[in-house]
Coordinates of N, CA and C and ligand atoms in Angstrom, one line a residue:
M1 N -23.5 -0.5 12.8 CA -23.1 0.3 11.7 C -23.7 -0.1 10.3
I2 N -23.8 0.7 9.6 CA -24.4 0.5 8.3 C -23.5 1.4 7.2
I3 N -22.9 0.8 6.2 CA -22.1 1.6 5.1 C -22.9 2.2 4.2
K4 N -23.1 3.4 4.0 CA -23.9 4.2 3.1 C -23.1 4.4 1.8
E5 N -21.9 4.9 2.3 CA -20.9 5.6 1.1 C -19.6 4.9 1.5
A6 N -18.9 4.7 0.4 CA -17.6 4.2 0.5 C -16.7 4.6 -0.8
R7 N -15.8 5.7 -0.6 CA -15.2 6.3 -1.9 C -13.8 5.9 -1.8
F8 N -13.3 5.6 -3.0 CA -11.7 5.4 -3.0 C -11.1 6.8 -2.9
I9 N -10.1 7.1 -2.0 CA -9.3 8.1 -2.0 C -8.2 8.5 -2.7
S10 N -6.9 7.3 -2.0 CA -5.8 7.6 -2.9 C -5.1 6.1 -2.7
S11 N -4.0 6.0 -3.6 CA -3.0 4.9 -3.4 C -1.5 5.3 -3.4
H12 N -0.9 5.2 -2.2 CA 0.4 5.5 -2.3 C 1.5 4.6 -1.4
T13 N 2.6 5.0 -1.9 CA 3.6 4.2 -1.1 C 4.5 4.9 0.0
A14 N 4.6 6.2 -0.2 CA 4.9 7.2 0.8 C 4.4 7.5 1.8
L15 N 4.8 7.2 2.8 CA 4.0 7.6 4.5 C 3.3 9.2 4.1
A16 N 4.3 10.0 3.7 CA 4.1 11.4 3.9 C 3.1 11.7 3.1
N17 N 2.5 10.8 2.0 CA 1.4 11.4 0.9 C 0.3 10.9 1.5
L18 N 0.1 10.3 2.3 CA -1.4 9.5 2.8 C -2.5 10.7 3.1
P19 N -3.4 10.2 3.3 CA -4.6 11.5 3.6 C -4.0 11.7 5.1
K20 N -4.6 12.9 5.6 CA -4.2 13.5 6.8 C -4.8 12.5 7.8
P21 N -4.0 12.3 8.8 CA -4.5 11.3 10.1 C -5.4 11.9 10.9
N22 N -6.7 12.3 10.1 CA -7.6 12.9 11.2 C -9.0 12.3 11.4
L23 N -8.9 11.1 10.9 CA -10.1 9.9 10.9 C -9.9 9.0 11.4
P24 N -10.6 8.0 12.4 CA -10.5 6.6 12.5 C -10.1 6.0 11.4
E25 N -9.3 5.1 11.6 CA -8.6 4.2 10.3 C -8.7 2.8 10.9
F26 N -9.0 1.8 10.1 CA -8.7 0.4 10.1 C -8.2 -0.2 8.9
A27 N -7.0 -1.1 9.0 CA -6.3 -1.8 8.3 C -6.6 -3.1 8.0
F28 N -6.2 -3.9 6.6 CA -6.5 -4.9 6.5 C -5.0 -5.5 5.6
I29 N -4.5 -6.5 6.6 CA -3.2 -7.1 6.1 C -3.5 -8.6 6.1
G30 N -2.5 -9.3 5.7 CA -2.4 -10.6 5.6 C -1.6 -11.2 4.1
R31 N -1.4 -12.6 3.9 CA -0.9 -12.9 2.9 C -1.7 -12.6 1.3
S32 N -0.7 -12.7 0.3 CA -1.2 -12.4 -1.0 C -2.2 -13.3 -1.1
N33 N -3.5 -12.9 -1.8 CA -4.6 -13.9 -2.1 C -5.6 -14.5 -1.0
V34 N -5.3 -13.8 0.3 CA -6.1 -14.1 1.4 C -7.4 -13.5 1.2
G35 N -7.6 -12.7 0.5 CA -8.9 -12.1 0.5 C -9.2 -10.6 1.0
K36 N -8.1 -9.9 1.2 CA -8.0 -8.5 1.9 C -9.1 -7.6 1.0
S37 N -9.0 -7.5 -0.3 CA -9.6 -6.3 -1.1 C -11.1 -7.1 -1.2
S38 N -11.4 -8.3 -1.5 CA -12.7 -9.0 -1.5 C -13.5 -8.7 -0.2
L39 N -12.6 -8.6 0.9 CA -13.4 -8.2 2.2 C -13.9 -6.9 2.1
I40 N -12.7 -6.3 1.8 CA -13.4 -4.7 1.8 C -14.6 -4.5 0.9
N41 N -14.4 -4.9 -0.2 CA -15.7 -4.9 -1.0 C -17.0 -5.5 -0.5
M42 N -16.7 -6.5 0.1 CA -18.0 -7.1 0.8 C -18.4 -6.3 1.9
L43 N -17.7 -5.9 2.9 CA -18.2 -4.9 3.9 C -18.7 -3.6 3.5
C44 N -18.5 -2.9 1.7 CA -18.8 -1.8 1.4 C -20.0 -2.1 0.3
N45 N -20.4 -3.4 0.5 CA -21.4 -3.7 -0.6 C -21.2 -3.4 -2.1
Q46 N -20.0 -3.3 -2.2 CA -19.4 -3.1 -3.8 C -18.3 -4.2 -4.3
R47 N -18.6 -4.2 -5.6 CA -17.9 -5.4 -6.3 C -16.5 -4.8 -6.8
T48 N -16.1 -3.8 -7.1 CA -15.2 -3.3 -7.6 C -14.3 -2.0 -6.8
L49 N -14.6 -1.8 -6.0 CA -14.3 -0.9 -5.0 C -12.6 -1.0 -5.0
A50 N -12.2 -2.0 -4.1 CA -11.2 -2.2 -4.3 C -10.6 -3.7 -5.3
K51 N -9.5 -3.4 -6.0 CA -9.1 -4.1 -7.0 C -8.8 -5.3 -6.5
T52 N -9.4 -6.7 -7.2 CA -9.0 -8.1 -6.5 C -8.7 -8.9 -7.5
S53 N -8.0 -9.9 -7.4 CA -7.5 -10.7 -8.9 C -7.4 -12.2 -8.0
S54 N -7.5 -12.9 -9.1 CA -7.2 -14.6 -8.5 C -5.6 -15.0 -8.3
T55 N -4.7 -14.0 -9.0 CA -3.5 -13.9 -9.3 C -2.7 -13.2 -8.0
P56 N -2.0 -13.7 -6.8 CA -1.4 -12.9 -5.9 C -0.9 -11.8 -6.3
G57 N -0.6 -11.0 -5.3 CA 0.3 -9.8 -5.5 C -0.5 -8.6 -6.4
K58 N -1.9 -8.7 -6.1 CA -2.7 -7.6 -6.8 C -2.5 -6.4 -6.2
T59 N -2.6 -6.2 -5.1 CA -2.4 -4.8 -4.3 C -1.3 -4.5 -4.0
Q60 N -0.7 -3.5 -4.7 CA 0.8 -3.3 -4.3 C 1.0 -1.9 -3.7
T61 N 0.1 -1.1 -3.2 CA 0.1 0.0 -2.5 C -0.9 0.3 -1.2
I62 N -0.9 1.3 -0.5 CA -1.7 1.8 0.6 C -3.0 2.3 0.0
N63 N -4.0 1.6 0.0 CA -5.3 2.2 -0.6 C -6.1 2.8 0.6
H64 N -6.5 4.0 0.6 CA -7.6 4.4 1.3 C -8.9 4.6 0.5
F65 N -9.9 4.3 1.7 CA -11.3 4.3 0.9 C -12.0 4.8 2.4
L66 N -12.7 6.0 1.8 CA -13.3 6.9 3.0 C -14.9 6.4 3.4
I67 N -15.1 6.1 4.5 CA -16.4 5.2 4.6 C -17.3 6.2 5.3
N68 N -18.7 6.4 5.0 CA -19.6 7.4 5.2 C -18.9 8.9 5.7
N69 N -17.9 9.3 4.9 CA -17.3 10.7 5.5 C -16.7 10.7 6.6
L70 N -16.6 9.6 7.3 CA -16.2 9.4 8.9 C -15.1 8.7 9.5
W71 N -14.5 7.7 8.5 CA -13.5 6.7 8.8 C -13.0 6.3 7.6
Y72 N -11.9 5.8 7.8 CA -11.1 5.1 6.4 C -11.1 3.4 6.8
L73 N -11.0 2.8 5.4 CA -10.7 1.2 5.5 C -9.4 1.5 4.8
V74 N -8.3 0.8 5.1 CA -7.1 0.8 4.3 C -6.8 -0.7 3.9
D75 N -6.7 -0.8 2.6 CA -6.2 -2.4 1.8 C -4.8 -2.1 1.7
L76 N -4.2 -3.1 2.3 CA -2.6 -3.3 2.1 C -2.1 -4.2 1.0
P77 N -0.9 -4.0 0.6 CA -0.3 -5.3 -0.3 C -0.1 -6.2 0.6
G78 N -0.2 -7.6 0.3 CA -0.1 -8.9 0.7 C 1.5 -9.1 1.0
Y79 N 1.7 -10.3 1.8 CA 3.0 -10.7 2.2 C 3.1 -12.3 1.4
G80 N 4.1 -12.7 1.5 CA 4.5 -14.2 1.1 C 4.2 -14.8 -0.3
F81 N 4.1 -13.9 -1.2 CA 4.0 -14.0 -2.7 C 5.5 -14.3 -3.1
A82 N 5.6 -15.8 -3.4 CA 7.0 -16.3 -4.1 C 7.6 -15.5 -5.3
K83 N 6.3 -15.2 -6.3 CA 7.1 -14.8 -7.3 C 7.6 -13.1 -7.3
T84 N 7.4 -12.7 -6.4 CA 7.5 -11.3 -6.4 C 8.9 -11.1 -6.0
S85 N 9.8 -10.1 -6.7 CA 11.1 -9.9 -6.7 C 11.4 -9.5 -5.3
K86 N 12.5 -9.9 -4.8 CA 13.2 -9.6 -3.4 C 13.1 -8.0 -3.1
K87 N 13.9 -7.0 -4.4 CA 13.4 -5.6 -4.2 C 12.0 -4.9 -4.0
L88 N 11.2 -5.5 -4.8 CA 9.9 -5.3 -4.4 C 9.2 -5.6 -3.0
K89 N 9.6 -6.9 -2.6 CA 9.0 -7.4 -1.4 C 9.6 -6.7 -0.2
N90 N 11.0 -6.3 -0.5 CA 11.3 -5.5 0.5 C 10.9 -3.9 0.6
E91 N 10.6 -3.3 -0.5 CA 10.2 -2.2 -0.7 C 8.3 -2.1 0.0
W92 N 7.7 -3.2 -0.1 CA 6.5 -3.4 0.1 C 6.5 -3.7 1.9
A93 N 7.3 -4.4 2.4 CA 7.3 -4.7 3.5 C 7.6 -3.4 4.2
G94 N 8.9 -2.6 3.7 CA 9.4 -1.3 4.4 C 8.1 -0.5 4.7
F95 N 7.4 -0.3 3.5 CA 6.4 0.7 3.8 C 5.0 0.4 4.5
T96 N 4.9 -0.9 4.2 CA 4.1 -1.3 5.2 C 4.1 -1.5 6.6
F97 N 5.2 -1.6 6.9 CA 5.7 -1.9 8.5 C 5.8 -0.5 8.9
D98 N 6.3 0.6 8.1 CA 6.2 1.9 8.5 C 4.9 2.4 8.6
Y99 N 4.2 2.2 7.7 CA 2.7 2.7 8.2 C 2.2 2.1 9.4
L100 N 2.2 0.4 9.5 CA 1.6 0.2 11.0 C 2.1 0.8 12.0
K101 N 3.4 1.1 12.2 CA 4.2 1.6 13.4 C 3.8 3.0 13.7
K102 N 3.5 4.1 12.4 CA 3.9 5.1 12.6 C 2.3 5.8 12.2
R103 N 1.4 5.3 12.1 CA 0.3 5.9 11.5 C -0.8 6.0 12.7
P104 N -0.8 7.3 13.3 CA -1.4 7.7 14.5 C -2.9 7.6 14.6
N105 N -3.6 7.6 13.5 CA -5.1 7.2 13.4 C -5.5 5.8 13.2
L106 N -4.4 4.7 13.3 CA -4.6 3.4 13.0 C -5.4 3.0 14.1
L107 N -6.8 2.5 14.3 CA -7.4 2.1 15.6 C -7.0 0.6 15.7
C108 N -7.3 0.0 14.5 CA -7.2 -1.6 14.6 C -6.6 -2.1 13.3
T109 N -6.0 -3.3 13.1 CA -5.3 -3.9 12.0 C -6.1 -5.2 12.1
F110 N -6.8 -5.5 10.8 CA -7.3 -7.0 10.9 C -6.3 -7.9 10.2
V111 N -5.9 -8.9 10.9 CA -4.8 -9.9 10.1 C -5.6 -10.9 9.8
L112 N -5.4 -10.8 8.3 CA -6.6 -11.8 7.5 C -5.6 -13.6 7.5
I113 N -6.5 -14.3 7.7 CA -6.2 -15.8 7.6 C -6.7 -16.9 6.9
D114 N -6.3 -17.4 5.8 CA -7.3 -18.4 5.3 C -7.8 -19.4 6.2
V115 N -8.5 -19.6 6.2 CA -9.1 -20.6 7.1 C -8.8 -22.2 7.0
R116 N -8.5 -22.4 5.7 CA -8.2 -23.5 5.1 C -6.7 -24.3 5.5
H117 N -5.8 -23.1 6.1 CA -4.4 -23.3 6.2 C -4.2 -23.5 7.7
E118 N -3.2 -24.3 7.9 CA -2.5 -24.5 9.1 C -1.9 -23.2 9.6
P119 N -1.5 -23.1 10.9 CA -0.9 -21.6 11.0 C 0.6 -21.5 10.4
Q120 N 0.5 -20.6 9.7 CA 1.9 -20.4 8.8 C 2.9 -19.2 9.6
K121 N 4.0 -19.4 9.5 CA 5.2 -18.7 10.2 C 5.0 -17.2 9.7
P122 N 4.8 -16.7 8.5 CA 4.9 -15.3 8.2 C 3.7 -14.5 8.7
D123 N 2.5 -15.6 9.2 CA 1.1 -14.7 10.0 C 1.7 -14.7 11.4
I124 N 2.0 -15.8 12.0 CA 2.6 -15.9 13.6 C 3.3 -14.8 13.6
A125 N 4.3 -14.7 12.9 CA 5.3 -13.5 13.2 C 4.7 -12.4 12.6
L126 N 4.1 -12.1 12.0 CA 3.4 -10.8 12.0 C 2.4 -10.3 13.0
M127 N 1.7 -11.3 13.9 CA 1.1 -11.2 15.0 C 2.0 -10.7 16.2
E128 N 3.0 -11.7 16.1 CA 3.9 -11.5 17.1 C 4.5 -10.1 17.2
W129 N 4.9 -9.6 15.9 CA 5.5 -8.0 15.8 C 4.5 -7.0 16.1
L130 N 3.3 -7.3 15.8 CA 2.1 -6.5 16.0 C 1.9 -6.3 17.8
A131 N 1.9 -7.3 18.2 CA 1.6 -7.4 19.7 C 3.0 -7.0 20.5
T132 N 4.4 -7.0 19.9 CA 5.4 -6.3 20.7 C 5.4 -4.9 20.5
K133 N 4.8 -4.5 19.3 CA 4.6 -3.0 18.9 C 3.7 -2.6 19.7
E134 N 2.6 -3.1 20.3 CA 1.4 -2.8 21.1 C 0.5 -2.1 20.0
I135 N 0.6 -2.6 18.8 CA -0.3 -2.1 17.5 C -1.7 -3.2 17.8
P136 N -2.7 -2.5 17.9 CA -3.9 -3.4 18.2 C -4.2 -4.1 17.0
F137 N -4.9 -5.2 17.0 CA -5.0 -6.0 15.9 C -6.0 -7.2 16.4
A138 N -6.9 -7.7 15.1 CA -8.1 -8.9 15.5 C -7.2 -9.7 14.4
M139 N -8.0 -10.9 14.5 CA -7.6 -12.0 13.4 C -9.2 -12.2 12.7
V140 N -8.8 -12.2 11.3 CA -10.0 -12.5 10.5 C -9.7 -14.0 9.6
F141 N -10.7 -14.7 10.1 CA -10.5 -16.0 9.0 C -11.2 -15.7 7.6
T142 N -10.7 -16.0 6.7 CA -11.5 -15.9 5.3 C -11.8 -17.1 4.5
K143 N -12.6 -17.0 3.6 CA -13.3 -17.6 2.6 C -13.6 -19.3 3.3
T144 N -14.5 -18.7 4.5 CA -15.1 -20.0 5.1 C -16.0 -20.5 4.3
D145 N -16.7 -20.2 3.2 CA -17.1 -20.7 2.2 C -16.5 -22.0 1.5
K146 N -15.3 -22.2 1.9 CA -14.6 -23.3 1.2 C -14.6 -24.4 1.8
L147 N -15.0 -24.6 3.0 CA -15.2 -25.6 4.0 C -16.5 -25.9 4.4
T148 N -16.9 -27.1 5.0 CA -17.9 -27.1 5.6 C -18.1 -26.4 6.9
T149 N -19.1 -26.2 7.8 CA -19.2 -25.5 8.9 C -18.2 -26.3 10.1
N150 N -18.7 -27.7 9.9 CA -17.8 -28.4 11.2 C -15.9 -28.1 10.9
H151 N -15.8 -28.1 9.4 CA -14.5 -28.0 9.3 C -14.0 -26.5 9.6
V152 N -14.4 -25.6 9.3 CA -14.4 -24.3 9.8 C -14.0 -24.3 11.4
N153 N -15.0 -24.9 12.0 CA -15.0 -25.0 13.4 C -13.6 -25.4 14.0
T154 N -13.6 -26.8 13.3 CA -12.1 -27.7 13.7 C -11.1 -26.8 13.5
H155 N -10.9 -26.1 12.1 CA -9.7 -25.5 11.8 C -9.4 -24.2 12.9
V156 N -10.7 -23.4 13.2 CA -10.2 -22.2 14.2 C -10.0 -22.9 15.6
A157 N -10.4 -23.9 16.0 CA -10.3 -24.3 17.2 C -9.0 -24.7 17.2
S158 N -8.2 -25.5 16.1 CA -6.6 -25.8 16.4 C -6.0 -24.6 16.3
Y159 N -6.4 -23.8 15.5 CA -5.5 -22.4 15.2 C -5.4 -21.9 16.6
K160 N -6.7 -21.7 17.3 CA -6.5 -21.1 18.4 C -5.6 -21.8 19.7
H161 N -5.8 -23.2 19.7 CA -5.2 -24.2 20.5 C -3.4 -24.0 20.0
F162 N -3.0 -23.6 19.3 CA -1.7 -23.4 18.5 C -1.3 -22.3 19.0
M163 N -2.2 -21.2 19.1 CA -1.6 -19.9 19.4 C -1.6 -19.9 21.1
L164 N -2.4 -20.4 21.6 CA -2.7 -20.5 23.2 C -1.3 -21.4 23.7
E165 N -0.8 -22.1 22.8 CA 0.8 -22.8 23.3 C 1.6 -21.6 23.6
T166 N 1.7 -20.3 23.1 CA 2.7 -19.3 23.4 C 2.0 -17.9 23.8
W167 N 0.8 -17.6 23.2 CA 0.0 -16.4 23.8 C -0.8 -16.6 25.0
E168 N -0.5 -15.5 26.0 CA -1.4 -15.6 27.0 C -2.8 -15.4 26.7
S169 N -3.1 -14.7 25.9 CA -4.8 -14.4 25.5 C -4.9 -14.3 24.0
L170 N -5.9 -14.3 23.4 CA -6.1 -14.1 22.2 C -6.7 -13.0 21.6
P171 N -6.5 -12.3 20.3 CA -7.4 -11.0 20.0 C -8.6 -11.6 19.7
E172 N -9.7 -10.5 19.4 CA -10.7 -10.7 18.8 C -10.7 -11.8 17.4
I173 N -11.8 -12.6 17.3 CA -11.5 -13.4 16.1 C -13.0 -13.3 15.3
F174 N -12.7 -13.2 14.0 CA -13.9 -13.1 13.1 C -14.1 -14.3 12.2
I175 N -15.0 -14.7 11.8 CA -15.1 -16.0 10.8 C -15.7 -15.2 9.8
T176 N -15.3 -15.0 8.4 CA -15.9 -14.5 7.5 C -15.7 -15.3 6.2
S177 N -16.8 -14.8 5.1 CA -16.6 -15.2 3.7 C -16.8 -14.0 3.0
A178 N -16.2 -13.7 2.1 CA -16.7 -12.3 1.4 C -17.6 -12.9 0.3
E179 N -17.7 -14.3 -0.4 CA -18.3 -14.8 -1.1 C -19.8 -14.9 -0.6
K180 N -20.0 -15.1 0.8 CA -21.2 -15.6 1.2 C -21.6 -14.1 2.0
K181 N -20.8 -13.4 2.3 CA -21.1 -12.1 2.9 C -21.1 -12.5 4.3
R182 N -20.4 -13.5 4.7 CA -20.5 -14.0 6.2 C -19.4 -13.0 7.1
G183 N -19.9 -12.5 8.3 CA -19.1 -12.0 9.2 C -19.2 -10.2 9.1
K184 N -20.0 -10.0 8.0 CA -20.2 -8.3 8.0 C -20.4 -7.8 9.2
E185 N -21.8 -8.3 9.5 CA -22.3 -7.5 10.7 C -21.5 -7.5 11.9
D186 N -20.9 -8.5 12.0 CA -20.0 -8.7 13.3 C -18.9 -7.5 13.4
L187 N -18.2 -7.6 12.1 CA -16.8 -6.7 11.8 C -17.5 -5.4 11.9
L188 N -18.4 -5.0 11.3 CA -18.9 -3.7 11.4 C -19.4 -3.2 12.8
E189 N -19.9 -4.1 13.2 CA -20.1 -3.9 14.9 C -18.7 -3.7 15.7
F190 N -17.9 -4.2 15.3 CA -16.7 -4.1 16.3 C -15.8 -2.7 15.8
I191 N -16.0 -2.3 14.5 CA -15.5 -1.3 14.2 C -16.2 -0.1 14.9
D192 N -17.4 -0.1 14.9 CA -18.4 1.0 15.2 C -17.8 0.8 16.9
Q193 N -17.9 0.0 17.6 CA -17.5 -0.1 19.0 C -16.1 0.5 19.3
V194 N -15.2 0.4 18.5 CA -13.9 0.8 18.9 C -13.8 2.1 18.3
I195 N -14.7 2.7 17.2 CA -14.4 4.3 16.7 C -15.4 5.1 17.9
N196 N -16.3 4.4 18.6 CA -17.1 4.8 19.9 C -16.3 4.8 21.1
S197 N -15.5 4.0 21.4 CA -14.7 4.1 22.6 C -13.5 4.9 22.5
K198 N -13.3 5.6 21.6 CA -11.9 6.5 21.6 C -12.6 7.9 21.8
Ligands
GTP1 P1 -3.5 -9.3 -2.7 O1 -4.0 -8.1 -3.1 O2 -3.0 -10.0 -3.9 O3 -2.7 -9.4 -1.6 O4 -4.6 -10.5 -2.6 P2 -6.0 -10.1 -1.7 O5 -5.9 -10.5 -0.1 O6 -6.4 -8.8 -1.7 O7 -6.7 -11.1 -2.1 P3 -8.2 -10.8 -3.2 O8 -9.1 -10.1 -2.5 O9 -7.7 -10.1 -4.5 O10 -9.0 -12.1 -3.6 C1 -7.8 -13.1 -4.0 C2 -8.8 -14.3 -4.6 O11 -9.5 -15.0 -3.7 C3 -9.7 -13.8 -5.5 O12 -10.0 -14.6 -6.8 C4 -10.9 -13.8 -4.9 O13 -12.4 -14.0 -5.5 C5 -10.8 -15.0 -3.9 N1 -11.6 -14.7 -2.6 C6 -11.6 -13.6 -1.8 N2 -12.3 -13.9 -0.8 C7 -13.0 -15.0 -1.0 C8 -14.1 -15.7 -0.3 O14 -14.5 -15.5 0.8 N3 -14.5 -17.0 -0.8 C9 -14.0 -17.5 -1.8 N4 -14.4 -18.5 -2.3 N5 -12.9 -16.9 -2.5 C10 -12.6 -15.5 -2.2
MG2 MG1 -5.5 -6.9 -2.5

């Protein structure tokens, strides 16, 4: 799959205002600063399509991008950002979880995980929640340019090992770097397959 055109469509917090759910949709979720917006830009070959920042908490709404006029990529707000007020945190969690539960055209959610970190409670809790709700998801390790290849491999292996202590099987896993454009073909091929299997 080649992305020929990527266009910002809308930014909302109310489910009722989102674009009509008439096209396949893929969402990116994960801790603040993990690289969701950067990964979307990398996939779309654009630097500033989704707004990024070195300060966590940049994306605060549900952002739709229309790809090739055929499907949507969705950038979501991050979680686990300590400086956000409790009220805002609850608000984001409310509309984000609502979106994940109720969006009928959401074909897969990509859960992003910074490859440098040990398994973190909020990420594991999110994936358990997705599994319980039978919401399809895949795991995406980000920022792999910050480690050597050997370290990336050992971190991913130990993350998998940790999960397999409680999970029967693991979802699809992608190894990426927005900086080095790593993982782009794999992700786009997966998206293509999911769209075509519907
Ligand atoms: P929120 O919107 O706050 O939830 O964050 P986000 O997950 O969208 O992260 P964002 O894409 O804004 O990136 C956060 C910071 O990480 C920025 O300074 C990016 O330049 C940096 N970053 C993102 N991806 C990569 C990567 O693959 N490698 C490196 N080295 N830095 C990255
Ligand atoms: Mg963002």
